[in-house]
mmCIF file of C-alpha atoms in Angstrom:
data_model
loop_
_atom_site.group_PDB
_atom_site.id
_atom_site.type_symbol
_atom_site.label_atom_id
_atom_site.label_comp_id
_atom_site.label_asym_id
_atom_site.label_seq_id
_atom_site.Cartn_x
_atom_site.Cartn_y
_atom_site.Cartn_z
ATOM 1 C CA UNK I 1 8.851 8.791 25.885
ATOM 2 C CA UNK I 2 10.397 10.505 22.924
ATOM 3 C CA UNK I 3 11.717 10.166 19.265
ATOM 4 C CA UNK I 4 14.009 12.164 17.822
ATOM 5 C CA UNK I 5 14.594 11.540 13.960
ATOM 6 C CA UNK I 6 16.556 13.453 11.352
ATOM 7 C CA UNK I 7 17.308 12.446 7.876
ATOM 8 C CA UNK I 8 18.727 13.178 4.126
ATOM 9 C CA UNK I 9 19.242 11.910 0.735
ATOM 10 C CA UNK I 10 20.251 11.918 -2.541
ATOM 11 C CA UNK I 11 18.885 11.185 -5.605
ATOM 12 C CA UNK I 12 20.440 11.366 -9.560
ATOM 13 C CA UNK I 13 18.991 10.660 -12.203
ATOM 14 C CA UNK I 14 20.696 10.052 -15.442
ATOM 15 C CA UNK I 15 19.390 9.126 -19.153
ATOM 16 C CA UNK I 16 22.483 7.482 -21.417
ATOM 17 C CA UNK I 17 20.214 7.742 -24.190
ATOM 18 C CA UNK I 18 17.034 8.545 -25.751
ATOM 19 C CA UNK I 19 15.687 4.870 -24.795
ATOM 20 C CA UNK I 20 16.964 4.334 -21.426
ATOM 21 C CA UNK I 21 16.869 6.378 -18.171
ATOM 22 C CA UNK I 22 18.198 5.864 -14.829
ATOM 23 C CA UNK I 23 17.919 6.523 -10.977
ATOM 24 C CA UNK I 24 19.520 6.012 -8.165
ATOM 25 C CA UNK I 25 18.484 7.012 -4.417
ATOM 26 C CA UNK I 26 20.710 6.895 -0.839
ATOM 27 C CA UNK I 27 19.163 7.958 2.270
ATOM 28 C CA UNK I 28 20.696 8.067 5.679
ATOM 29 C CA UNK I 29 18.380 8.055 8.531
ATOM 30 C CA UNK I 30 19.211 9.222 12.509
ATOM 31 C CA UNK I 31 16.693 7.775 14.792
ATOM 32 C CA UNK I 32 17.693 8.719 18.751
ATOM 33 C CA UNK I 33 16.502 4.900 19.808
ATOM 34 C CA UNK I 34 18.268 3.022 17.355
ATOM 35 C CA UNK I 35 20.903 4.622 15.973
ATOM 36 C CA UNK I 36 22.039 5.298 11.801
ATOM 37 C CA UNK I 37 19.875 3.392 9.125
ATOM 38 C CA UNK I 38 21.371 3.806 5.420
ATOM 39 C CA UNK I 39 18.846 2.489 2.593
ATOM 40 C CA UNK I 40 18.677 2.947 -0.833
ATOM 41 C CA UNK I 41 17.083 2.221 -4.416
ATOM 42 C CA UNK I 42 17.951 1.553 -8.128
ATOM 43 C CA UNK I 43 15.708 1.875 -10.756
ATOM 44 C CA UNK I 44 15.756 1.995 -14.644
ATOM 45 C CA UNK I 45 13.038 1.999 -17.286
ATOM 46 C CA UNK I 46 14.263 1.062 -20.736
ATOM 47 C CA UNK I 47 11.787 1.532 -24.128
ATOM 48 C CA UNK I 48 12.655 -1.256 -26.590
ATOM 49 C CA UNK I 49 10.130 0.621 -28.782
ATOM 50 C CA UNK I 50 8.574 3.244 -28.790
ATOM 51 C CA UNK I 51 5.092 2.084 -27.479
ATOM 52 C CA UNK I 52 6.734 -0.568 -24.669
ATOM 53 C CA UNK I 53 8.493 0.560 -21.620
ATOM 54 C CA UNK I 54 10.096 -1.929 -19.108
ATOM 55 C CA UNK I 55 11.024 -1.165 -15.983
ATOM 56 C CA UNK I 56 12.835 -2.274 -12.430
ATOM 57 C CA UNK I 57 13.716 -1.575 -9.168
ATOM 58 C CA UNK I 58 15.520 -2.590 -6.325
ATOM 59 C CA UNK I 59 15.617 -1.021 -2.876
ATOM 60 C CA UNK I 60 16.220 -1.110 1.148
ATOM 61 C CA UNK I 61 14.628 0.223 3.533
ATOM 62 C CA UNK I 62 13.843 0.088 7.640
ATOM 63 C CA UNK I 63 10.569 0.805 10.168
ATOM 64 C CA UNK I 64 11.549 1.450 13.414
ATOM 65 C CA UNK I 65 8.739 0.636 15.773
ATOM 66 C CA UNK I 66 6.334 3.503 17.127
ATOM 67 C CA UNK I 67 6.275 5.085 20.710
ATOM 68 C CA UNK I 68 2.910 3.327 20.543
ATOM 69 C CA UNK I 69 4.316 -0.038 19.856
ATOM 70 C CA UNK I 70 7.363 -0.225 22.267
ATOM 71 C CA UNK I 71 5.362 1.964 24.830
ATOM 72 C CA UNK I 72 1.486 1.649 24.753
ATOM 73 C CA UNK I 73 -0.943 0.867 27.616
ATOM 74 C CA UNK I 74 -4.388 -0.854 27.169
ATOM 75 C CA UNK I 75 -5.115 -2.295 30.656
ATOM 76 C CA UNK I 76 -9.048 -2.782 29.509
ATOM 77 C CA UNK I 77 -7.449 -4.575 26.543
ATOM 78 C CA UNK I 78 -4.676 -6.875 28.421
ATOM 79 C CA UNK I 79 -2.534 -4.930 25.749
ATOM 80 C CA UNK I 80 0.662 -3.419 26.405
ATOM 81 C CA UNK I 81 4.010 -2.338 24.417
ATOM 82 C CA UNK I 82 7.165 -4.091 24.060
ATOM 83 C CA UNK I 83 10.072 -1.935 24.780
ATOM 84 C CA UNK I 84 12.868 -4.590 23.346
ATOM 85 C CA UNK I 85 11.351 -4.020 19.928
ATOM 86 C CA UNK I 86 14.068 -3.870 16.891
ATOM 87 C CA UNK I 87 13.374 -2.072 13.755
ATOM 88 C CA UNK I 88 12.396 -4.013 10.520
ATOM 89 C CA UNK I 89 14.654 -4.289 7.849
ATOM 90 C CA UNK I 90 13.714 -4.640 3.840
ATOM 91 C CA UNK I 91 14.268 -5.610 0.261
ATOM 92 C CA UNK I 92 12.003 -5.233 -2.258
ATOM 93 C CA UNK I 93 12.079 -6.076 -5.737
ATOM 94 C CA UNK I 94 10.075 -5.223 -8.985
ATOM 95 C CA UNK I 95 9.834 -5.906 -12.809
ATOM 96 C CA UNK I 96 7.524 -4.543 -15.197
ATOM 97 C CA UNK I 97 6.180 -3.893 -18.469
ATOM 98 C CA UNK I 98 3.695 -1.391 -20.267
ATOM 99 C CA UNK I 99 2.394 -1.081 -23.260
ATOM 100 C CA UNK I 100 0.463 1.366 -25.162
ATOM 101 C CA UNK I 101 -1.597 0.178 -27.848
ATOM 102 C CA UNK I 102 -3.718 2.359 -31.012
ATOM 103 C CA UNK I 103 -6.191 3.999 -29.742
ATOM 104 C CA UNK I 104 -5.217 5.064 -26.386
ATOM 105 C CA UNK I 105 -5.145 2.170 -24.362
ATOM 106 C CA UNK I 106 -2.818 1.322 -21.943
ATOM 107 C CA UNK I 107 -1.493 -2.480 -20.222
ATOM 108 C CA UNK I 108 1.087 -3.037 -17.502
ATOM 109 C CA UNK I 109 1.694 -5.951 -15.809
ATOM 110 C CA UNK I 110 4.496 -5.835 -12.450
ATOM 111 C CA UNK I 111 5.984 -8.301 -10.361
ATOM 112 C CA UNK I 112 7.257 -7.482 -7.143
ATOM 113 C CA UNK I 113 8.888 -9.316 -3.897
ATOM 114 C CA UNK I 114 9.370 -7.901 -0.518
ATOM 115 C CA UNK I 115 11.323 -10.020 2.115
ATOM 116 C CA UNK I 116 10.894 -8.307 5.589
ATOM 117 C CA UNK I 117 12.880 -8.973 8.291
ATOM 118 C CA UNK I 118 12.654 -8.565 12.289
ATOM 119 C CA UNK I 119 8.858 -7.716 10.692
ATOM 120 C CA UNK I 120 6.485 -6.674 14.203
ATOM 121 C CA UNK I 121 3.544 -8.672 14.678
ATOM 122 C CA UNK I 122 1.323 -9.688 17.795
ATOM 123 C CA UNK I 123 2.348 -12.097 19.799
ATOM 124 C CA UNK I 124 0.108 -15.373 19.733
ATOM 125 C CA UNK I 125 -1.525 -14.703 23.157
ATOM 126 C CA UNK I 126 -2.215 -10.873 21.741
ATOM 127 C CA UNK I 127 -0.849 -9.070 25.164
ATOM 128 C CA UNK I 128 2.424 -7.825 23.321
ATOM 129 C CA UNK I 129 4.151 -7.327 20.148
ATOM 130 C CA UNK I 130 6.782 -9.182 18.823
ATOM 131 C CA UNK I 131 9.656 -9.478 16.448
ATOM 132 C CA UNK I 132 9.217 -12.409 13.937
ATOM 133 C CA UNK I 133 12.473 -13.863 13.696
ATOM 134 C CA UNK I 134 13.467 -15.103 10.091
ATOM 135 C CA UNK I 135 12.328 -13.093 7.095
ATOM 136 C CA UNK I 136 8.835 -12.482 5.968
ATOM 137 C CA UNK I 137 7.702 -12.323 2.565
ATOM 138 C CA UNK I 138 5.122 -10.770 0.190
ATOM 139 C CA UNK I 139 5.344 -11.546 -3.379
ATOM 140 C CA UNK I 140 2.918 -11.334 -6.251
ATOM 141 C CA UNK I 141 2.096 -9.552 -9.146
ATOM 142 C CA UNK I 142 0.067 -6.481 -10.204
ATOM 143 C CA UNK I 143 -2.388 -6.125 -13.607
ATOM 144 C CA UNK I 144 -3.670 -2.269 -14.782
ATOM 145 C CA UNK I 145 -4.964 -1.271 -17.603
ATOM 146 C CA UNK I 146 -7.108 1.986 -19.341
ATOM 147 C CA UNK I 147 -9.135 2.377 -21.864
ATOM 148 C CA UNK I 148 -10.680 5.105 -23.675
ATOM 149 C CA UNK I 149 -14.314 4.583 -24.042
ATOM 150 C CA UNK I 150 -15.505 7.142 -26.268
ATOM 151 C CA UNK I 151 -14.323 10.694 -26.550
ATOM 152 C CA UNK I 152 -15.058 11.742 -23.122
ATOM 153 C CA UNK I 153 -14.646 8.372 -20.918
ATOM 154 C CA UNK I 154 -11.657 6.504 -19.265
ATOM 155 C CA UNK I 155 -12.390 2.999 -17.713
ATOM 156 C CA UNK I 156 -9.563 1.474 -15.337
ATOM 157 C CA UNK I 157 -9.142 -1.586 -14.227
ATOM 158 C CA UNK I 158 -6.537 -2.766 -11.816
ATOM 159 C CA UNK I 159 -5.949 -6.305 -9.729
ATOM 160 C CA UNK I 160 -2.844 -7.576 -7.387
ATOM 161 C CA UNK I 161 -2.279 -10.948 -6.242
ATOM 162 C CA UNK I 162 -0.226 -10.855 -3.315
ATOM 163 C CA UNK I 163 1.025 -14.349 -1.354
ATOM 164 C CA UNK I 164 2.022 -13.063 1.973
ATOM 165 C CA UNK I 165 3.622 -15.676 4.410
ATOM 166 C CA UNK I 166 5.541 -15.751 7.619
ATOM 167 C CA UNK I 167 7.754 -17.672 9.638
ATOM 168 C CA UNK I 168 6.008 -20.186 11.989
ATOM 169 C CA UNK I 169 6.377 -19.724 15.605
ATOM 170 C CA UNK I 170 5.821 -23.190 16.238
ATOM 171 C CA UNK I 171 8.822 -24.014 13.468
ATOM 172 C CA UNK I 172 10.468 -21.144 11.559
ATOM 173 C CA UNK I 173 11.492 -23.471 8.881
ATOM 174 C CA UNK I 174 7.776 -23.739 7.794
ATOM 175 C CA UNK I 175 5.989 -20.337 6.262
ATOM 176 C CA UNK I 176 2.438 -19.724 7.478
ATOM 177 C CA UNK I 177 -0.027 -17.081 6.281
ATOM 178 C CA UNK I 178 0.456 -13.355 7.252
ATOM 179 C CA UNK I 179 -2.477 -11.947 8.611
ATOM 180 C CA UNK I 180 -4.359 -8.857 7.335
ATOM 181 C CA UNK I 181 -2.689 -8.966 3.995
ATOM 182 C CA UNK I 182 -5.253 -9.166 1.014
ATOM 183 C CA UNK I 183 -4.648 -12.123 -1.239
ATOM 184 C CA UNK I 184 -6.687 -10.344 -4.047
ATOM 185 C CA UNK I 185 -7.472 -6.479 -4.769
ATOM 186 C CA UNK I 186 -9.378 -5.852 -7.553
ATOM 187 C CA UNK I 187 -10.330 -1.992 -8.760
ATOM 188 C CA UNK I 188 -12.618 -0.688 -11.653
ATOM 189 C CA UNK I 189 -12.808 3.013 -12.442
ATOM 190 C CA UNK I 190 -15.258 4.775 -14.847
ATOM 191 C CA UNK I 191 -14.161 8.614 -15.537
ATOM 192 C CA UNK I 192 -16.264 11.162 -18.113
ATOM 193 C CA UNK I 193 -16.295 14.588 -18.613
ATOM 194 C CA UNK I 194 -20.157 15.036 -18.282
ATOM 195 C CA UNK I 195 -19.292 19.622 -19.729
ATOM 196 C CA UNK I 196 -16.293 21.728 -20.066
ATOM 197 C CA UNK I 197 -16.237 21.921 -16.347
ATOM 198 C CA UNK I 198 -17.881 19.119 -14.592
ATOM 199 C CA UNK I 199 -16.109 15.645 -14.084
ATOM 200 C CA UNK I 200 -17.126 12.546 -12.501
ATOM 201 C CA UNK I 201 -16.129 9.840 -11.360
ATOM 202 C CA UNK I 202 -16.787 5.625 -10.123
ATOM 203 C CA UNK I 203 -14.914 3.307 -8.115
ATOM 204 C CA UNK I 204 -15.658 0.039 -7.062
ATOM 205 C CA UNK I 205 -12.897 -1.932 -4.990
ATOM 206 C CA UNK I 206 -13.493 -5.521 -4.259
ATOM 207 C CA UNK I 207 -10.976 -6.899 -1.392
ATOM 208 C CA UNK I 208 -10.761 -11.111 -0.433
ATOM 209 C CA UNK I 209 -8.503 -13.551 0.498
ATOM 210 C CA UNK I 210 -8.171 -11.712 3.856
ATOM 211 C CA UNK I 211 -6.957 -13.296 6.994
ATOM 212 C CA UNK I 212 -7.101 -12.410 10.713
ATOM 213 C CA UNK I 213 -6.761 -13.627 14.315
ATOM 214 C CA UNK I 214 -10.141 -14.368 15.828
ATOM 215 C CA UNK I 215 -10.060 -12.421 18.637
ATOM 216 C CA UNK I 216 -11.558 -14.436 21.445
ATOM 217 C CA UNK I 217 -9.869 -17.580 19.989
ATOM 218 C CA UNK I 218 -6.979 -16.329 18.525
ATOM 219 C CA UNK I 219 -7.325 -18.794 15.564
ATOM 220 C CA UNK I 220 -6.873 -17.610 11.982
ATOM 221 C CA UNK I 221 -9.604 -16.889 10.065
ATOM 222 C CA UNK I 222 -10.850 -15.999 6.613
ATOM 223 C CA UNK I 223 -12.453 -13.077 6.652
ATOM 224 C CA UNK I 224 -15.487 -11.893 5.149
ATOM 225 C CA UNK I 225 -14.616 -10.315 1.164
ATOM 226 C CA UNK I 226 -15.509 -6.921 0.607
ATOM 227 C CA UNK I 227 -17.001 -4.955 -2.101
ATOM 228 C CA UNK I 228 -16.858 -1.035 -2.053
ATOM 229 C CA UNK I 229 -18.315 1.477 -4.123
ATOM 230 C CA UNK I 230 -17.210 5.345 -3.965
ATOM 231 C CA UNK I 231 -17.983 8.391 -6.484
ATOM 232 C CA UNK I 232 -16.646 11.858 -6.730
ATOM 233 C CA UNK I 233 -17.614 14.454 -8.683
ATOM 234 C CA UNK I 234 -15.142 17.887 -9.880
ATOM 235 C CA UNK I 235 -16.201 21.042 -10.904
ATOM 236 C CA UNK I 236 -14.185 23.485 -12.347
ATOM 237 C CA UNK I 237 -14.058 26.982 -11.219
ATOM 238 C CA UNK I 238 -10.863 28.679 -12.708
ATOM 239 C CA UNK I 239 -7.646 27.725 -14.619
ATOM 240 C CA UNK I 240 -6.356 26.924 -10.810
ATOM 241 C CA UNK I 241 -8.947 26.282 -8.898
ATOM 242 C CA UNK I 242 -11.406 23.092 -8.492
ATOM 243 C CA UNK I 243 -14.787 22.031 -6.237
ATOM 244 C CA UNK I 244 -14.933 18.670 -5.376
ATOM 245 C CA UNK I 245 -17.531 16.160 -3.837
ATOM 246 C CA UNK I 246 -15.772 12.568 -2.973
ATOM 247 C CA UNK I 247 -18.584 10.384 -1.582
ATOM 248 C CA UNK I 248 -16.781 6.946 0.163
ATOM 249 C CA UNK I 249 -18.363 3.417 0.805
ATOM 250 C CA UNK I 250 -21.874 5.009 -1.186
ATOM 251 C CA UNK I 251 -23.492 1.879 -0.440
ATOM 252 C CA UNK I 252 -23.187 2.170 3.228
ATOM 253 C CA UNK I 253 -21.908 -1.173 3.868
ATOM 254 C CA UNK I 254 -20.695 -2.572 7.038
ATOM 255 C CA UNK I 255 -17.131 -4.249 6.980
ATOM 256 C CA UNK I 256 -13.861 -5.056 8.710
ATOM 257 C CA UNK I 257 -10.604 -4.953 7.165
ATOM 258 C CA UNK I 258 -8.908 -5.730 10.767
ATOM 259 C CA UNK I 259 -11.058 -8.239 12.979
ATOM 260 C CA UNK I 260 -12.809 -6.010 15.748
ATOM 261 C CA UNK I 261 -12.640 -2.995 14.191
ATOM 262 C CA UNK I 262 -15.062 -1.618 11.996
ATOM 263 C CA UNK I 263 -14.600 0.578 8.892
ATOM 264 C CA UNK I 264 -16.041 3.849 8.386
ATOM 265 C CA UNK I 265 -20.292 4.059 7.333
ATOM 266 C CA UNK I 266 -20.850 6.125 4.271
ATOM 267 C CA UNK I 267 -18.225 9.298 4.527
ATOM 268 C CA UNK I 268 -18.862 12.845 2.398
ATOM 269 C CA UNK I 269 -15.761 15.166 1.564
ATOM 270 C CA UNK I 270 -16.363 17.952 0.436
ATOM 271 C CA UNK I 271 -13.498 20.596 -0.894
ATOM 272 C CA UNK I 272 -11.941 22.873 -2.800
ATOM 273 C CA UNK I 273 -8.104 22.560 -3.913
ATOM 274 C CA UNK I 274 -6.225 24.825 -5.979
ATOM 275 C CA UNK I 275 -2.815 24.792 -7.298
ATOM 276 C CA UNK I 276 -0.360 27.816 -8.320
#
């Protein structure tokens, strides 16, 4: 089987004053299965003051499903493709605020919404995929902050709350949990400049609220949560050029973000980018 897909768009971006800017987005997508998709977004951030910025968005958009998904075999799995698939269709929405305070730090807090619909799932006996009919939805909202911590030092901190539910099989008037969809993300960040040339850096990502299928009873399950460390370190060795060492999961735990399949052990890159 084969795909062909072409596409353009547009974008302008306008600022009526010194306060207020503005954007606006159309793309048209050509997909040889399914035909024209037009989406779009609007977005505008407006700065009541000079240290507050609020912002919002609106936009479309559409998946079609992969060769994999309409057309993959897994006989040792009792998994195949559903060719009848339809693409997903979307609107998202978003409001925000940041503010800087004295001193360099830095708050934002975002809520969003995205209603999905025709969204692809497994089917409940896990041989197929599926359309869920209705519309799915994912709604929450979204905390960052950073703060300088001394002269040389940047700590982050980050956490979304996202309530993700679906249409039930049994009766689409009645929402049930969407699988392998974090309810709570939670990220801290520690970044110093240890010389003029040498950087480093901590992350440690805690994931929970995580649901899945069980996959020899197909029941829905809570997941275990899941704490991650990772560390990279930058070196400096021209105006344009940079060494880096990005060490993931440091701790070499064992997890599962998807029930079955395990993540990656401890994983070293090592690189050097450059930019001109």
């Amino acid at each position: 089987a084969d795909t062909e897909i072409a596409g353009a768009f547009q974008q302008a971006l306008y600022a009526p004053s010194d306060v207020l800017d503005l954007s606006a987005v159309i793309r048209t997508d050509r997909n040889s299965s399914f035909g024209r998709f037009t989406t779009g977004r609007l977005a505008a951030a407006w700065r009541p003051f000079s240290d507050t910025t609020i912002r919002a968005a609106i936009a479309t958009g559409f998946r079609a499903p992969s060769l994999d998904e309409r057309f993959g075999d897994y006989p040792t799995q009792f998994f195949v493709g559903n060719p009848n698939l339809q693409p997903e269709e979307s609107t998202s929405y978003e409001v925000g605020v940041e503010q800087e305070f004295a001193g360099g730090a830095v708050l934002s807090v975002t809520a969003f919404r995205l209603e999905v619909s025709n969204l692809i799932q497994t089917t409940s006996a896990f041989d197929t995929l599926e359309n869920v009919s209705g519309v799915s939805v994912r709604q929450g909202v979204e905390l960052a902050a950073t703060l300088p911590v001394g002269a040389d030092s940047e700590l982050g901190l980050s956490y979304t709350y996202t309530d993700a539910v679906r249409p039930s099989r049994a009766n689409p008037s009645i929402d049930t949990p969407l699988t392998r969809v974090p309810r709570d993300m939670l990220g801290v960040t520690l970044d110093t400049k240890l010389s003029d040339r040498l950087t480093a850096g901590a992350e440690l990502r805690y994931i929970g609220g995580l649901l899945d299928n069980d996959p020899n009873t197909f029941a829905v399950e809570a997941m275990p949560d899941v704490t991650i460390l990772n560390a990279r370190f930058a070196y400096q060795l021209s105006d344009q050029t940079e060494a880096y060492l990005r060490i993931e999961n440091l701790t070499d735990r064992t997890y599962e973000l998807a029930n079955g399949y395990n993540s990656s052990e401890r994983a070293v890159y090592v690189g050097v980018s450059a930019k001109f």
